[in-house]
């Protein structure tokens, strides 16, 4: 959200200050916003949605954080996946003992210490700042904000920025110098 709003603000302000009238350039600006949005989704949203970590990988990360676990947690999870009667898995009593031992050790640990809330806080802060900046600009000049959004959403449209100066002749000349 922060990256997208930053892109919309940057491109919208560029369009506002340069008063872009070329249709091809307006299309390029709109495509730039779409590219920024696509890159933000690819970089930040897709890994969170698609990147499912296996149970064994989580166990290995916990073992890295808590060296006293050794390899017991990952082994216990792998043993839980094995069928009880598997001939290649070794002794079922030994496997159960490893599972119980790992369970007892894990219950002693404070697993919430593994979670790092700083990246989420940074993302929420950046998104909040982006929304605040966008809302402030919109509150100060809603008409211009709306025109900028319409011009970005429809670069082929006929929406124009309001003129800053309206020059008119008070007394039109009858003759022009050669």
Coordinates of N, CA, C and O in Angstrom, one line a residue:
X1 N 0.8 -1.2 0.0 CA 0.0 0.0 0.0 C 0.9 1.2 0.0 O 0.6 2.2 -0.7
X2 N 1.9 1.2 0.8 CA 2.8 2.4 0.9 C 3.5 2.6 -0.5 O 3.6 3.8 -0.9
X3 N 4.0 1.6 -1.1 CA 4.7 1.7 -2.4 C 3.7 2.2 -3.4 O 4.0 3.1 -4.2
X4 N 2.5 1.6 -3.5 CA 1.5 2.0 -4.5 C 1.1 3.5 -4.3 O 1.1 4.3 -5.2
X5 N 0.8 3.9 -3.0 CA 0.4 5.3 -2.8 C 1.6 6.2 -3.1 O 1.4 7.3 -3.6
X6 N 2.8 5.8 -2.8 CA 3.9 6.6 -3.1 C 4.1 6.8 -4.6 O 4.4 7.9 -5.1
X7 N 3.8 5.8 -5.4 CA 3.9 5.8 -6.8 C 2.8 6.7 -7.4 O 3.0 7.6 -8.3
X8 N 1.6 6.6 -6.9 CA 0.5 7.4 -7.3 C 0.8 8.9 -7.0 O 0.5 9.8 -7.8
X9 N 1.3 9.2 -5.8 CA 1.6 10.5 -5.4 C 2.7 11.1 -6.3 O 2.6 12.3 -6.8
X10 N 3.7 10.4 -6.5 CA 4.8 10.8 -7.4 C 4.4 11.1 -8.8 O 4.7 12.2 -9.3
X11 N 3.7 10.2 -9.4 CA 3.3 10.4 -10.8 C 2.2 11.5 -10.9 O 2.2 12.3 -11.8
X12 N 1.3 11.5 -9.9 CA 0.3 12.6 -9.9 C 0.9 14.0 -9.7 O 0.4 14.9 -10.4
X13 N 1.8 14.1 -8.8 CA 2.5 15.4 -8.7 C 3.3 15.8 -9.9 O 3.3 17.0 -10.3
X14 N 3.9 14.8 -10.5 CA 4.7 15.1 -11.8 C 3.7 15.6 -12.9 O 4.0 16.6 -13.6
X15 N 2.6 14.9 -13.0 CA 1.6 15.3 -14.0 C 1.0 16.7 -13.6 O 0.8 17.6 -14.5
X16 N 0.8 17.0 -12.3 CA 0.3 18.3 -11.9 C 1.3 19.4 -12.2 O 0.9 20.5 -12.8
X17 N 2.5 19.2 -11.9 CA 3.5 20.3 -12.0 C 3.9 20.5 -13.5 O 4.2 21.6 -13.9
X18 N 4.0 19.4 -14.3 CA 4.4 19.5 -15.7 C 3.2 19.8 -16.6 O 3.4 20.1 -17.8
X19 N 2.0 19.6 -16.1 CA 0.8 19.8 -16.9 C 0.9 19.0 -18.2 O 0.8 19.6 -19.3
X20 N 1.1 17.8 -18.1 CA 1.3 16.9 -19.3 C 0.0 16.9 -20.1 O -1.0 16.5 -19.6
X21 N 0.2 17.2 -21.4 CA -1.0 17.2 -22.3 C -0.8 16.1 -23.4 O -1.8 15.8 -24.1
X22 N 0.4 15.6 -23.6 CA 0.6 14.6 -24.6 C 0.0 13.3 -24.2 O 0.3 12.8 -23.1
X23 N -0.9 12.8 -25.0 CA -1.6 11.5 -24.7 C -0.6 10.4 -24.4 O -0.7 9.6 -23.5
X24 N 0.4 10.3 -25.3 CA 1.4 9.2 -25.1 C 2.1 9.3 -23.8 O 2.3 8.2 -23.1
X25 N 2.5 10.5 -23.4 CA 3.1 10.6 -22.1 C 2.2 10.3 -20.9 O 2.6 9.8 -19.9
X26 N 0.9 10.7 -21.1 CA 0.0 10.4 -20.0 C -0.2 8.9 -19.9 O -0.4 8.3 -18.8
X27 N -0.2 8.2 -21.0 CA -0.3 6.7 -21.0 C 0.9 6.1 -20.3 O 0.8 5.2 -19.5
X28 N 2.1 6.7 -20.6 CA 3.3 6.2 -20.0 C 3.2 6.4 -18.4 O 3.7 5.5 -17.7
X29 N 2.7 7.5 -18.0 CA 2.6 7.8 -16.6 C 1.6 6.8 -15.9 O 1.9 6.3 -14.8
X30 N 0.5 6.5 -16.6 CA -0.4 5.6 -16.0 C 0.2 4.2 -16.0 O 0.0 3.4 -15.0
X31 N 0.9 3.8 -17.0 CA 1.6 2.5 -17.0 C 2.7 2.4 -16.0 O 2.9 1.4 -15.4
X32 N 3.3 3.6 -15.7 CA 4.3 3.6 -14.6 C 3.6 3.3 -13.2 O 4.2 2.5 -12.4
X33 N 2.4 3.8 -13.0 CA 1.7 3.5 -11.8 C 1.4 2.0 -11.7 O 1.5 1.3 -10.7
X34 N 0.9 1.5 -12.9 CA 0.6 0.0 -12.9 C 1.8 -0.8 -12.7 O 1.8 -1.9 -12.0
X35 N 3.0 -0.4 -13.2 CA 4.2 -1.1 -13.0 C 4.6 -1.1 -11.6 O 5.0 -2.1 -11.0
X36 N 4.5 0.0 -11.0 CA 4.8 0.2 -9.5 C 3.9 -0.7 -8.7 O 4.4 -1.4 -7.8
X37 N 2.6 -0.7 -9.0 CA 1.7 -1.6 -8.3 C 2.1 -3.1 -8.5 O 2.1 -3.9 -7.5
X38 N 2.4 -3.5 -9.7 CA 2.7 -4.8 -10.0 C 4.0 -5.3 -9.3 O 4.1 -6.4 -8.8
X39 N 5.0 -4.4 -9.3 CA 6.3 -4.7 -8.6 C 6.0 -4.8 -7.1 O 6.6 -5.7 -6.4
X40 N 5.2 -4.0 -6.5 CA 4.9 -4.1 -5.1 C 4.2 -5.4 -4.8 O 4.5 -6.0 -3.8
X41 N 3.2 -5.8 -5.6 CA 2.6 -7.1 -5.4 C 3.5 -8.2 -5.5 O 3.6 -9.1 -4.7
X42 N 4.4 -8.2 -6.5 CA 5.4 -9.2 -6.8 C 6.4 -9.3 -5.6 O 6.8 -10.4 -5.2
X43 N 6.8 -8.2 -5.1 CA 7.9 -8.1 -4.1 C 7.3 -8.4 -2.7 O 8.0 -9.1 -1.9
X44 N 6.2 -7.9 -2.4 CA 5.7 -7.9 -1.0 C 4.5 -8.9 -0.8 O 4.4 -9.5 0.3
X45 N 3.6 -8.9 -1.7 CA 2.3 -9.7 -1.4 C 2.5 -11.1 -1.8 O 2.1 -12.0 -1.0
X46 N 3.0 -11.4 -3.0 CA 3.1 -12.8 -3.4 C 3.9 -13.7 -2.5 O 3.5 -14.8 -2.2
X47 N 5.1 -13.2 -2.1 CA 5.9 -14.1 -1.2 C 5.1 -14.4 0.1 O 5.2 -15.5 0.6
X48 N 4.3 -13.5 0.6 CA 3.5 -13.8 1.8 C 2.4 -14.7 1.6 O 2.1 -15.6 2.4
X49 N 1.8 -14.7 0.4 CA 0.7 -15.6 0.1 C 1.2 -16.9 -0.4 O 0.7 -18.0 0.0
X50 N 2.2 -16.9 -1.2 CA 2.7 -18.1 -1.8 C 3.7 -18.9 -1.0 O 3.8 -20.1 -1.1
X51 N 4.5 -18.2 -0.2 CA 5.6 -18.8 0.5 C 5.3 -19.5 1.7 O 5.5 -19.0 2.8
X52 N 4.7 -20.7 1.6 CA 4.3 -21.5 2.8 C 5.6 -22.3 3.2 O 6.2 -23.0 2.4
X53 N 6.0 -22.1 4.4 CA 7.2 -22.8 4.9 C 6.8 -24.1 5.5 O 5.7 -24.3 6.2
X54 N 7.6 -25.2 5.2 CA 7.2 -26.5 5.7 C 7.4 -26.6 7.2 O 8.2 -25.8 7.8
X55 N 6.8 -27.6 7.8 CA 6.9 -27.8 9.3 C 8.4 -28.0 9.7 O 8.9 -27.6 10.7
X56 N 9.1 -28.8 8.9 CA 10.5 -29.1 9.2 C 11.3 -27.9 9.1 O 12.2 -27.6 9.9
X57 N 11.1 -27.0 8.1 CA 11.8 -25.7 8.0 C 11.6 -24.8 9.2 O 12.5 -24.2 9.7
X58 N 10.3 -24.8 9.7 CA 10.0 -24.0 10.9 C 10.8 -24.6 12.1 O 11.3 -23.9 12.9
X59 N 10.8 -25.9 12.2 CA 11.5 -26.6 13.3 C 13.0 -26.3 13.2 O 13.6 -26.0 14.3
X60 N 13.5 -26.3 12.0 CA 15.0 -26.0 11.9 C 15.3 -24.5 12.3 O 16.3 -24.3 12.9
X61 N 14.4 -23.6 12.0 CA 14.6 -22.2 12.4 C 14.5 -22.1 13.9 O 15.2 -21.4 14.6
X62 N 13.5 -22.8 14.5 CA 13.4 -22.8 16.0 C 14.7 -23.4 16.6 O 15.2 -23.0 17.7
X63 N 15.2 -24.5 16.0 CA 16.4 -25.1 16.5 C 17.6 -24.1 16.4 O 18.5 -24.1 17.3
X64 N 17.7 -23.3 15.4 CA 18.7 -22.3 15.3 C 18.6 -21.3 16.4 O 19.6 -20.8 16.9
X65 N 17.4 -20.9 16.7 CA 17.1 -19.9 17.8 C 17.4 -20.5 19.1 O 17.9 -19.8 20.0
X66 N 17.0 -21.7 19.3 CA 17.2 -22.4 20.6 C 18.1 -23.6 20.4 O 17.7 -24.7 20.2
X67 N 19.4 -23.4 20.5 CA 20.4 -24.5 20.3 C 20.2 -25.7 21.2 O 20.6 -26.8 20.9
X68 N 19.6 -25.5 22.4 CA 19.4 -26.6 23.3 C 18.5 -27.7 22.8 O 18.5 -28.8 23.3
X69 N 17.7 -27.4 21.7 CA 16.9 -28.4 21.1 C 17.7 -29.4 20.3 O 17.2 -30.5 20.0
X70 N 18.8 -29.0 19.9 CA 19.6 -29.9 19.0 C 18.8 -30.1 17.7 O 18.3 -29.2 17.1
X71 N 18.8 -31.4 17.3 CA 18.0 -31.8 16.1 C 16.7 -32.5 16.4 O 16.1 -33.0 15.6
X72 N 16.4 -32.5 17.7 CA 15.2 -33.3 18.2 C 13.9 -32.8 17.6 O 13.1 -33.6 17.3
X73 N 13.7 -31.5 17.5 CA 12.4 -31.0 17.0 C 12.2 -31.4 15.6 O 11.1 -31.9 15.2
X74 N 13.1 -31.2 14.7 CA 13.0 -31.5 13.3 C 12.8 -33.0 13.1 O 12.0 -33.5 12.3
X75 N 13.6 -33.8 13.9 CA 13.5 -35.3 13.9 C 12.1 -35.7 14.3 O 11.5 -36.6 13.7
X76 N 11.6 -35.1 15.4 CA 10.3 -35.5 15.9 C 9.2 -35.2 14.8 O 8.3 -36.0 14.6
X77 N 9.3 -34.1 14.1 CA 8.3 -33.8 13.1 C 8.4 -34.8 12.0 O 7.4 -35.2 11.4
X78 N 9.6 -35.1 11.6 CA 9.8 -36.1 10.5 C 9.2 -37.5 11.0 O 8.6 -38.2 10.2
X79 N 9.5 -37.8 12.2 CA 8.9 -39.1 12.7 C 7.4 -39.1 12.8 O 6.8 -40.1 12.6
X80 N 6.8 -38.0 13.0 CA 5.3 -37.9 13.1 C 4.7 -38.2 11.7 O 3.6 -38.6 11.6
X81 N 5.5 -37.9 10.7 CA 5.0 -38.1 9.3 C 5.1 -39.5 8.9 O 4.4 -39.9 7.9
X82 N 6.0 -40.3 9.5 CA 6.2 -41.7 9.1 C 5.0 -42.5 9.6 O 4.6 -42.4 10.7
X83 N 4.6 -43.5 8.8 CA 3.6 -44.4 9.3 C 4.2 -45.3 10.5 O 5.4 -45.6 10.5
X84 N 3.3 -45.7 11.4 CA 3.8 -46.4 12.6 C 4.5 -47.7 12.2 O 5.5 -48.1 12.9
X85 N 4.0 -48.4 11.2 CA 4.6 -49.7 10.8 C 5.6 -49.6 9.7 O 5.9 -50.6 9.1
X86 N 6.2 -48.5 9.4 CA 7.1 -48.4 8.4 C 8.4 -49.2 8.7 O 9.0 -48.9 9.7
X87 N 8.8 -50.1 7.8 CA 10.0 -50.9 8.1 C 11.3 -50.1 8.0 O 12.3 -50.5 8.6
X88 N 11.3 -49.0 7.2 CA 12.6 -48.3 7.0 C 12.7 -47.1 8.0 O 13.8 -46.5 8.0
X89 N 11.8 -46.9 8.9 CA 11.8 -45.8 9.8 C 12.5 -46.1 11.1 O 12.8 -45.2 11.9
X90 N 12.9 -47.3 11.4 CA 13.5 -47.7 12.6 C 12.5 -48.1 13.7 O 11.4 -48.3 13.4
X91 N 13.0 -48.1 14.9 CA 12.2 -48.5 16.0 C 11.1 -47.5 16.3 O 11.4 -46.3 16.5
X92 N 9.9 -48.0 16.4 CA 8.7 -47.1 16.7 C 8.8 -46.6 18.2 O 8.4 -45.5 18.4
X93 N 9.4 -47.4 19.1 CA 9.5 -46.9 20.5 C 10.5 -45.8 20.6 O 10.3 -44.8 21.3
X94 N 11.6 -45.9 19.8 CA 12.6 -44.9 19.8 C 12.1 -43.6 19.2 O 12.3 -42.5 19.7
X95 N 11.3 -43.8 18.1 CA 10.7 -42.6 17.5 C 9.7 -41.9 18.5 O 9.7 -40.7 18.6
X96 N 8.9 -42.7 19.2 CA 8.0 -42.1 20.2 C 8.7 -41.4 21.3 O 8.3 -40.3 21.7
X97 N 9.8 -41.9 21.7 CA 10.6 -41.3 22.8 C 11.2 -40.0 22.3 O 11.2 -39.0 23.1
X98 N 11.7 -39.9 21.0 CA 12.2 -38.6 20.5 C 11.0 -37.6 20.4 O 11.2 -36.4 20.8
X99 N 9.9 -38.0 20.0 CA 8.7 -37.1 19.9 C 8.3 -36.6 21.3 O 8.1 -35.4 21.5
X100 N 8.3 -37.5 22.3 CA 7.9 -37.0 23.7 C 9.0 -36.1 24.2 O 8.7 -35.1 24.8
X101 N 10.3 -36.4 24.0 CA 11.4 -35.6 24.5 C 11.3 -34.2 23.9 O 11.5 -33.2 24.6
X102 N 11.1 -34.2 22.6 CA 11.0 -32.9 21.9 C 9.8 -32.1 22.4 O 9.9 -30.8 22.6
X103 N 8.7 -32.7 22.6 CA 7.5 -32.0 23.1 C 7.8 -31.4 24.5 O 7.4 -30.3 24.7
X104 N 8.4 -32.2 25.4 CA 8.7 -31.7 26.7 C 9.7 -30.5 26.6 O 9.5 -29.5 27.3
X105 N 10.7 -30.6 25.8 CA 11.6 -29.5 25.7 C 11.0 -28.2 25.1 O 11.3 -27.1 25.5
X106 N 10.1 -28.4 24.1 CA 9.5 -27.2 23.4 C 8.5 -26.5 24.4 O 8.4 -25.3 24.4
X107 N 7.9 -27.3 25.2 CA 6.9 -26.7 26.2 C 7.6 -25.8 27.2 O 7.0 -24.9 27.8
X108 N 8.9 -26.0 27.4 CA 9.7 -25.2 28.4 C 10.1 -23.8 27.8 O 10.5 -22.9 28.5
X109 N 10.1 -23.7 26.4 CA 10.6 -22.5 25.8 C 9.5 -21.5 25.5 O 8.3 -21.8 25.4
X110 N 10.0 -20.2 25.5 CA 9.1 -19.1 25.1 C 9.2 -18.9 23.6 O 10.1 -18.2 23.1
X111 N 8.3 -19.5 22.9 CA 8.4 -19.5 21.4 C 8.0 -18.1 20.8 O 8.3 -17.8 19.7
X112 N 7.3 -17.3 21.6 CA 7.0 -16.0 21.1 C 8.2 -15.1 20.9 O 8.1 -14.1 20.2
X113 N 9.3 -15.5 21.6 CA 10.5 -14.7 21.4 C 11.1 -14.8 20.0 O 12.0 -14.0 19.6
X114 N 10.7 -15.8 19.3 CA 11.2 -16.1 17.9 C 10.6 -15.1 16.9 O 11.2 -14.7 16.0
X115 N 9.4 -14.6 17.2 CA 8.7 -13.8 16.2 C 9.2 -12.3 16.3 O 9.4 -11.8 17.4
X116 N 9.6 -11.8 15.2 CA 10.1 -10.4 15.2 C 9.0 -9.5 14.6 O 8.7 -9.5 13.4
X117 N 8.4 -8.6 15.4 CA 7.3 -7.8 14.9 C 7.8 -6.5 14.2 O 7.0 -5.8 13.6
X118 N 9.1 -6.3 14.1 CA 9.6 -5.1 13.5 C 9.3 -4.9 12.1 O 8.9 -3.8 11.6
X119 N 9.4 -5.9 11.2 CA 9.1 -5.7 9.8 C 7.6 -5.4 9.6 O 7.3 -4.5 8.8
X120 N 6.7 -6.0 10.4 CA 5.3 -5.7 10.2 C 5.0 -4.3 10.7 O 4.3 -3.6 10.1
X121 N 5.7 -3.9 11.8 CA 5.5 -2.5 12.3 C 6.0 -1.5 11.3 O 5.4 -0.5 11.0
X122 N 7.1 -1.8 10.6 CA 7.7 -0.9 9.6 C 6.7 -0.7 8.4 O 6.4 0.4 7.9
X123 N 6.1 -1.9 8.0 CA 5.2 -1.9 6.9 C 3.9 -1.1 7.2 O 3.4 -0.3 6.4
X124 N 3.4 -1.3 8.4 CA 2.2 -0.6 8.8 C 2.5 0.9 9.0 O 1.6 1.7 8.6
X125 N 3.6 1.2 9.5 CA 4.0 2.6 9.7 C 4.1 3.3 8.3 O 3.6 4.4 8.1
X126 N 4.8 2.6 7.4 CA 4.9 3.2 6.0 C 3.5 3.4 5.3 O 3.3 4.4 4.7
X127 N 2.7 2.3 5.5 CA 1.4 2.4 4.9 C 0.6 3.6 5.6 O -0.1 4.3 4.9
X128 N 0.7 3.7 6.9 CA 0.0 4.8 7.6 C 0.4 6.1 7.2 O -0.4 7.0 7.0
X129 N 1.7 6.3 7.0 CA 2.3 7.6 6.6 C 1.8 7.9 5.1 O 1.4 9.0 4.8
X130 N 1.8 6.9 4.3 CA 1.3 7.1 2.9 C -0.1 7.5 2.9 O -0.5 8.4 2.1
X131 N -1.0 6.8 3.6 CA -2.4 7.2 3.7 C -2.6 8.6 4.3 O -3.4 9.3 3.8
X132 N -1.8 8.9 5.3 CA -1.9 10.2 5.9 C -1.5 11.3 4.9 O -2.2 12.3 4.8
X133 N -0.4 11.1 4.2 CA 0.0 12.1 3.2 C -1.0 12.3 2.1 O -1.4 13.4 1.7
X134 N -1.5 11.1 1.6 CA -2.5 11.1 0.6 C -3.8 11.8 1.1 O -4.4 12.7 0.3
X135 N -4.2 11.5 2.3 CA -5.4 12.1 2.8 C -5.3 13.6 3.1 O -6.2 14.4 2.8
X136 N -4.1 14.0 3.5 CA -3.8 15.4 3.7 C -3.9 16.2 2.4 O -4.5 17.3 2.3
X137 N -3.2 15.7 1.3 CA -3.3 16.3 0.0 C -4.7 16.4 -0.5 O -5.1 17.4 -1.0
X138 N -5.4 15.3 -0.3 CA -6.8 15.3 -0.8 C -7.7 16.3 0.0 O -8.6 16.9 -0.6
X139 N -7.4 16.4 1.3 CA -8.2 17.3 2.1 C -7.9 18.8 1.8 O -8.8 19.6 1.8
X140 N -6.7 19.1 1.5 CA -6.3 20.4 1.1 C -6.8 20.8 -0.2 O -7.1 22.0 -0.5
X141 N -6.9 19.9 -1.2 CA -7.3 20.2 -2.5 C -8.0 19.0 -3.2 O -7.4 18.3 -3.9
X142 N -9.3 18.8 -2.8 CA -10.0 17.6 -3.2 C -10.2 17.7 -4.7 O -10.0 16.7 -5.4
X143 N -10.5 18.8 -5.3 CA -10.8 18.9 -6.7 C -9.5 18.5 -7.6 O -9.6 17.7 -8.5
X144 N -8.4 19.1 -7.2 CA -7.1 18.7 -7.9 C -6.7 17.3 -7.7 O -6.2 16.6 -8.7
X145 N -6.9 16.8 -6.5 CA -6.7 15.3 -6.3 C -7.5 14.5 -7.2 O -7.1 13.5 -7.8
X146 N -8.8 14.8 -7.2 CA -9.7 14.0 -8.1 C -9.3 14.1 -9.5 O -9.3 13.1 -10.2
X147 N -9.0 15.3 -10.0 CA -8.6 15.4 -11.4 C -7.3 14.6 -11.7 O -7.3 13.9 -12.7
X148 N -6.4 14.6 -10.8 CA -5.2 13.8 -10.9 C -5.5 12.3 -11.0 O -4.9 11.6 -11.8
X149 N -6.3 11.9 -10.1 CA -6.7 10.4 -10.1 C -7.4 10.1 -11.4 O -7.2 9.0 -12.0
X150 N -8.3 10.9 -11.9 CA -9.1 10.6 -13.1 C -8.1 10.6 -14.3 O -8.2 9.8 -15.2
X151 N -7.1 11.6 -14.3 CA -6.2 11.6 -15.4 C -5.3 10.4 -15.4 O -4.9 9.9 -16.5
X152 N -4.9 9.8 -14.2 CA -4.1 8.6 -14.1 C -4.9 7.4 -14.5 O -4.4 6.5 -15.2
X153 N -6.2 7.4 -14.1 CA -7.0 6.2 -14.4 C -7.4 6.1 -15.9 O -7.6 5.1 -16.4
X154 N -7.6 7.3 -16.5 CA -8.0 7.4 -17.9 C -7.2 8.3 -18.6 O -7.5 9.5 -18.9
X155 N -6.0 7.9 -19.1 CA -5.1 8.8 -19.7 C -5.6 9.2 -21.1 O -5.1 10.2 -21.7
X156 N -6.5 8.5 -21.7 CA -7.1 8.9 -23.0 C -8.2 9.9 -22.9 O -8.7 10.4 -23.9
X157 N -8.6 10.2 -21.7 CA -9.8 11.1 -21.5 C -9.4 12.5 -21.7 O -8.3 12.9 -22.0
X158 N -10.4 13.4 -21.6 CA -10.2 14.8 -22.0 C -10.1 15.7 -20.7 O -10.2 16.9 -20.8
X159 N -10.0 15.1 -19.5 CA -9.9 15.8 -18.3 C -8.6 16.7 -18.3 O -7.5 16.2 -18.6
X160 N -8.8 18.0 -18.0 CA -7.7 18.9 -18.1 C -7.5 19.5 -16.7 O -8.4 19.6 -15.9
X161 N -6.3 19.9 -16.4 CA -6.0 20.7 -15.2 C -6.6 22.0 -15.3 O -6.6 22.6 -16.4
X162 N -7.1 22.6 -14.2 CA -7.6 24.0 -14.3 C -6.5 24.9 -14.6 O -5.4 24.8 -14.1
X163 N -6.8 25.9 -15.3 CA -5.8 26.9 -15.7 C -5.4 27.8 -14.5 O -6.3 28.2 -13.7
X164 N -4.2 28.1 -14.4 CA -3.7 28.9 -13.3 C -3.9 30.4 -13.6 O -4.2 31.2 -12.7
X165 N -3.8 30.7 -14.9 CA -4.0 32.1 -15.3 C -5.1 32.1 -16.4 O -5.0 31.3 -17.3
X166 N -6.0 33.0 -16.4 CA -7.0 33.2 -17.4 C -6.8 34.6 -18.1 O -7.3 35.6 -17.6
X167 N -6.0 34.6 -19.1 CA -5.6 35.8 -19.8 C -6.7 36.2 -20.8 O -7.0 35.4 -21.6
X168 N -7.1 37.4 -20.7 CA -8.1 37.9 -21.7 C -7.7 39.4 -22.1 O -7.0 40.1 -21.3
X169 N -8.0 39.8 -23.3 CA -7.7 41.1 -23.7 C -8.8 42.0 -23.1 O -10.0 41.7 -23.2
X170 N -8.4 43.1 -22.4 CA -9.4 44.0 -21.9 C -9.9 44.9 -23.1 O -11.0 45.3 -23.2
X171 N -8.9 45.2 -23.9 CA -9.2 46.0 -25.1 C -8.5 45.3 -26.3 O -7.3 45.5 -26.4
X172 N -9.2 44.6 -27.1 CA -8.6 43.9 -28.2 C -8.0 44.8 -29.2 O -8.6 45.8 -29.6
X173 N -6.8 44.6 -29.7 CA -6.1 45.5 -30.7 C -6.8 45.3 -32.0 O -7.3 44.3 -32.4
X174 N -6.9 46.5 -32.7 CA -7.4 46.5 -34.1 C -6.4 46.1 -35.1 O -6.7 45.6 -36.1
X175 N -5.1 46.6 -34.8 CA -4.1 46.4 -35.8 C -2.9 45.8 -35.1 O -2.6 46.0 -33.9
X176 N -2.1 45.0 -35.8 CA -0.9 44.4 -35.3 C 0.3 45.0 -36.0 O 0.2 45.3 -37.2
X177 N 1.4 45.2 -35.3 CA 2.6 45.8 -36.0 C 3.2 44.7 -36.9 O 3.2 43.5 -36.6
X178 N 3.7 45.2 -38.0 CA 4.3 44.2 -39.0 C 5.7 43.8 -38.5 O 6.4 44.6 -38.0

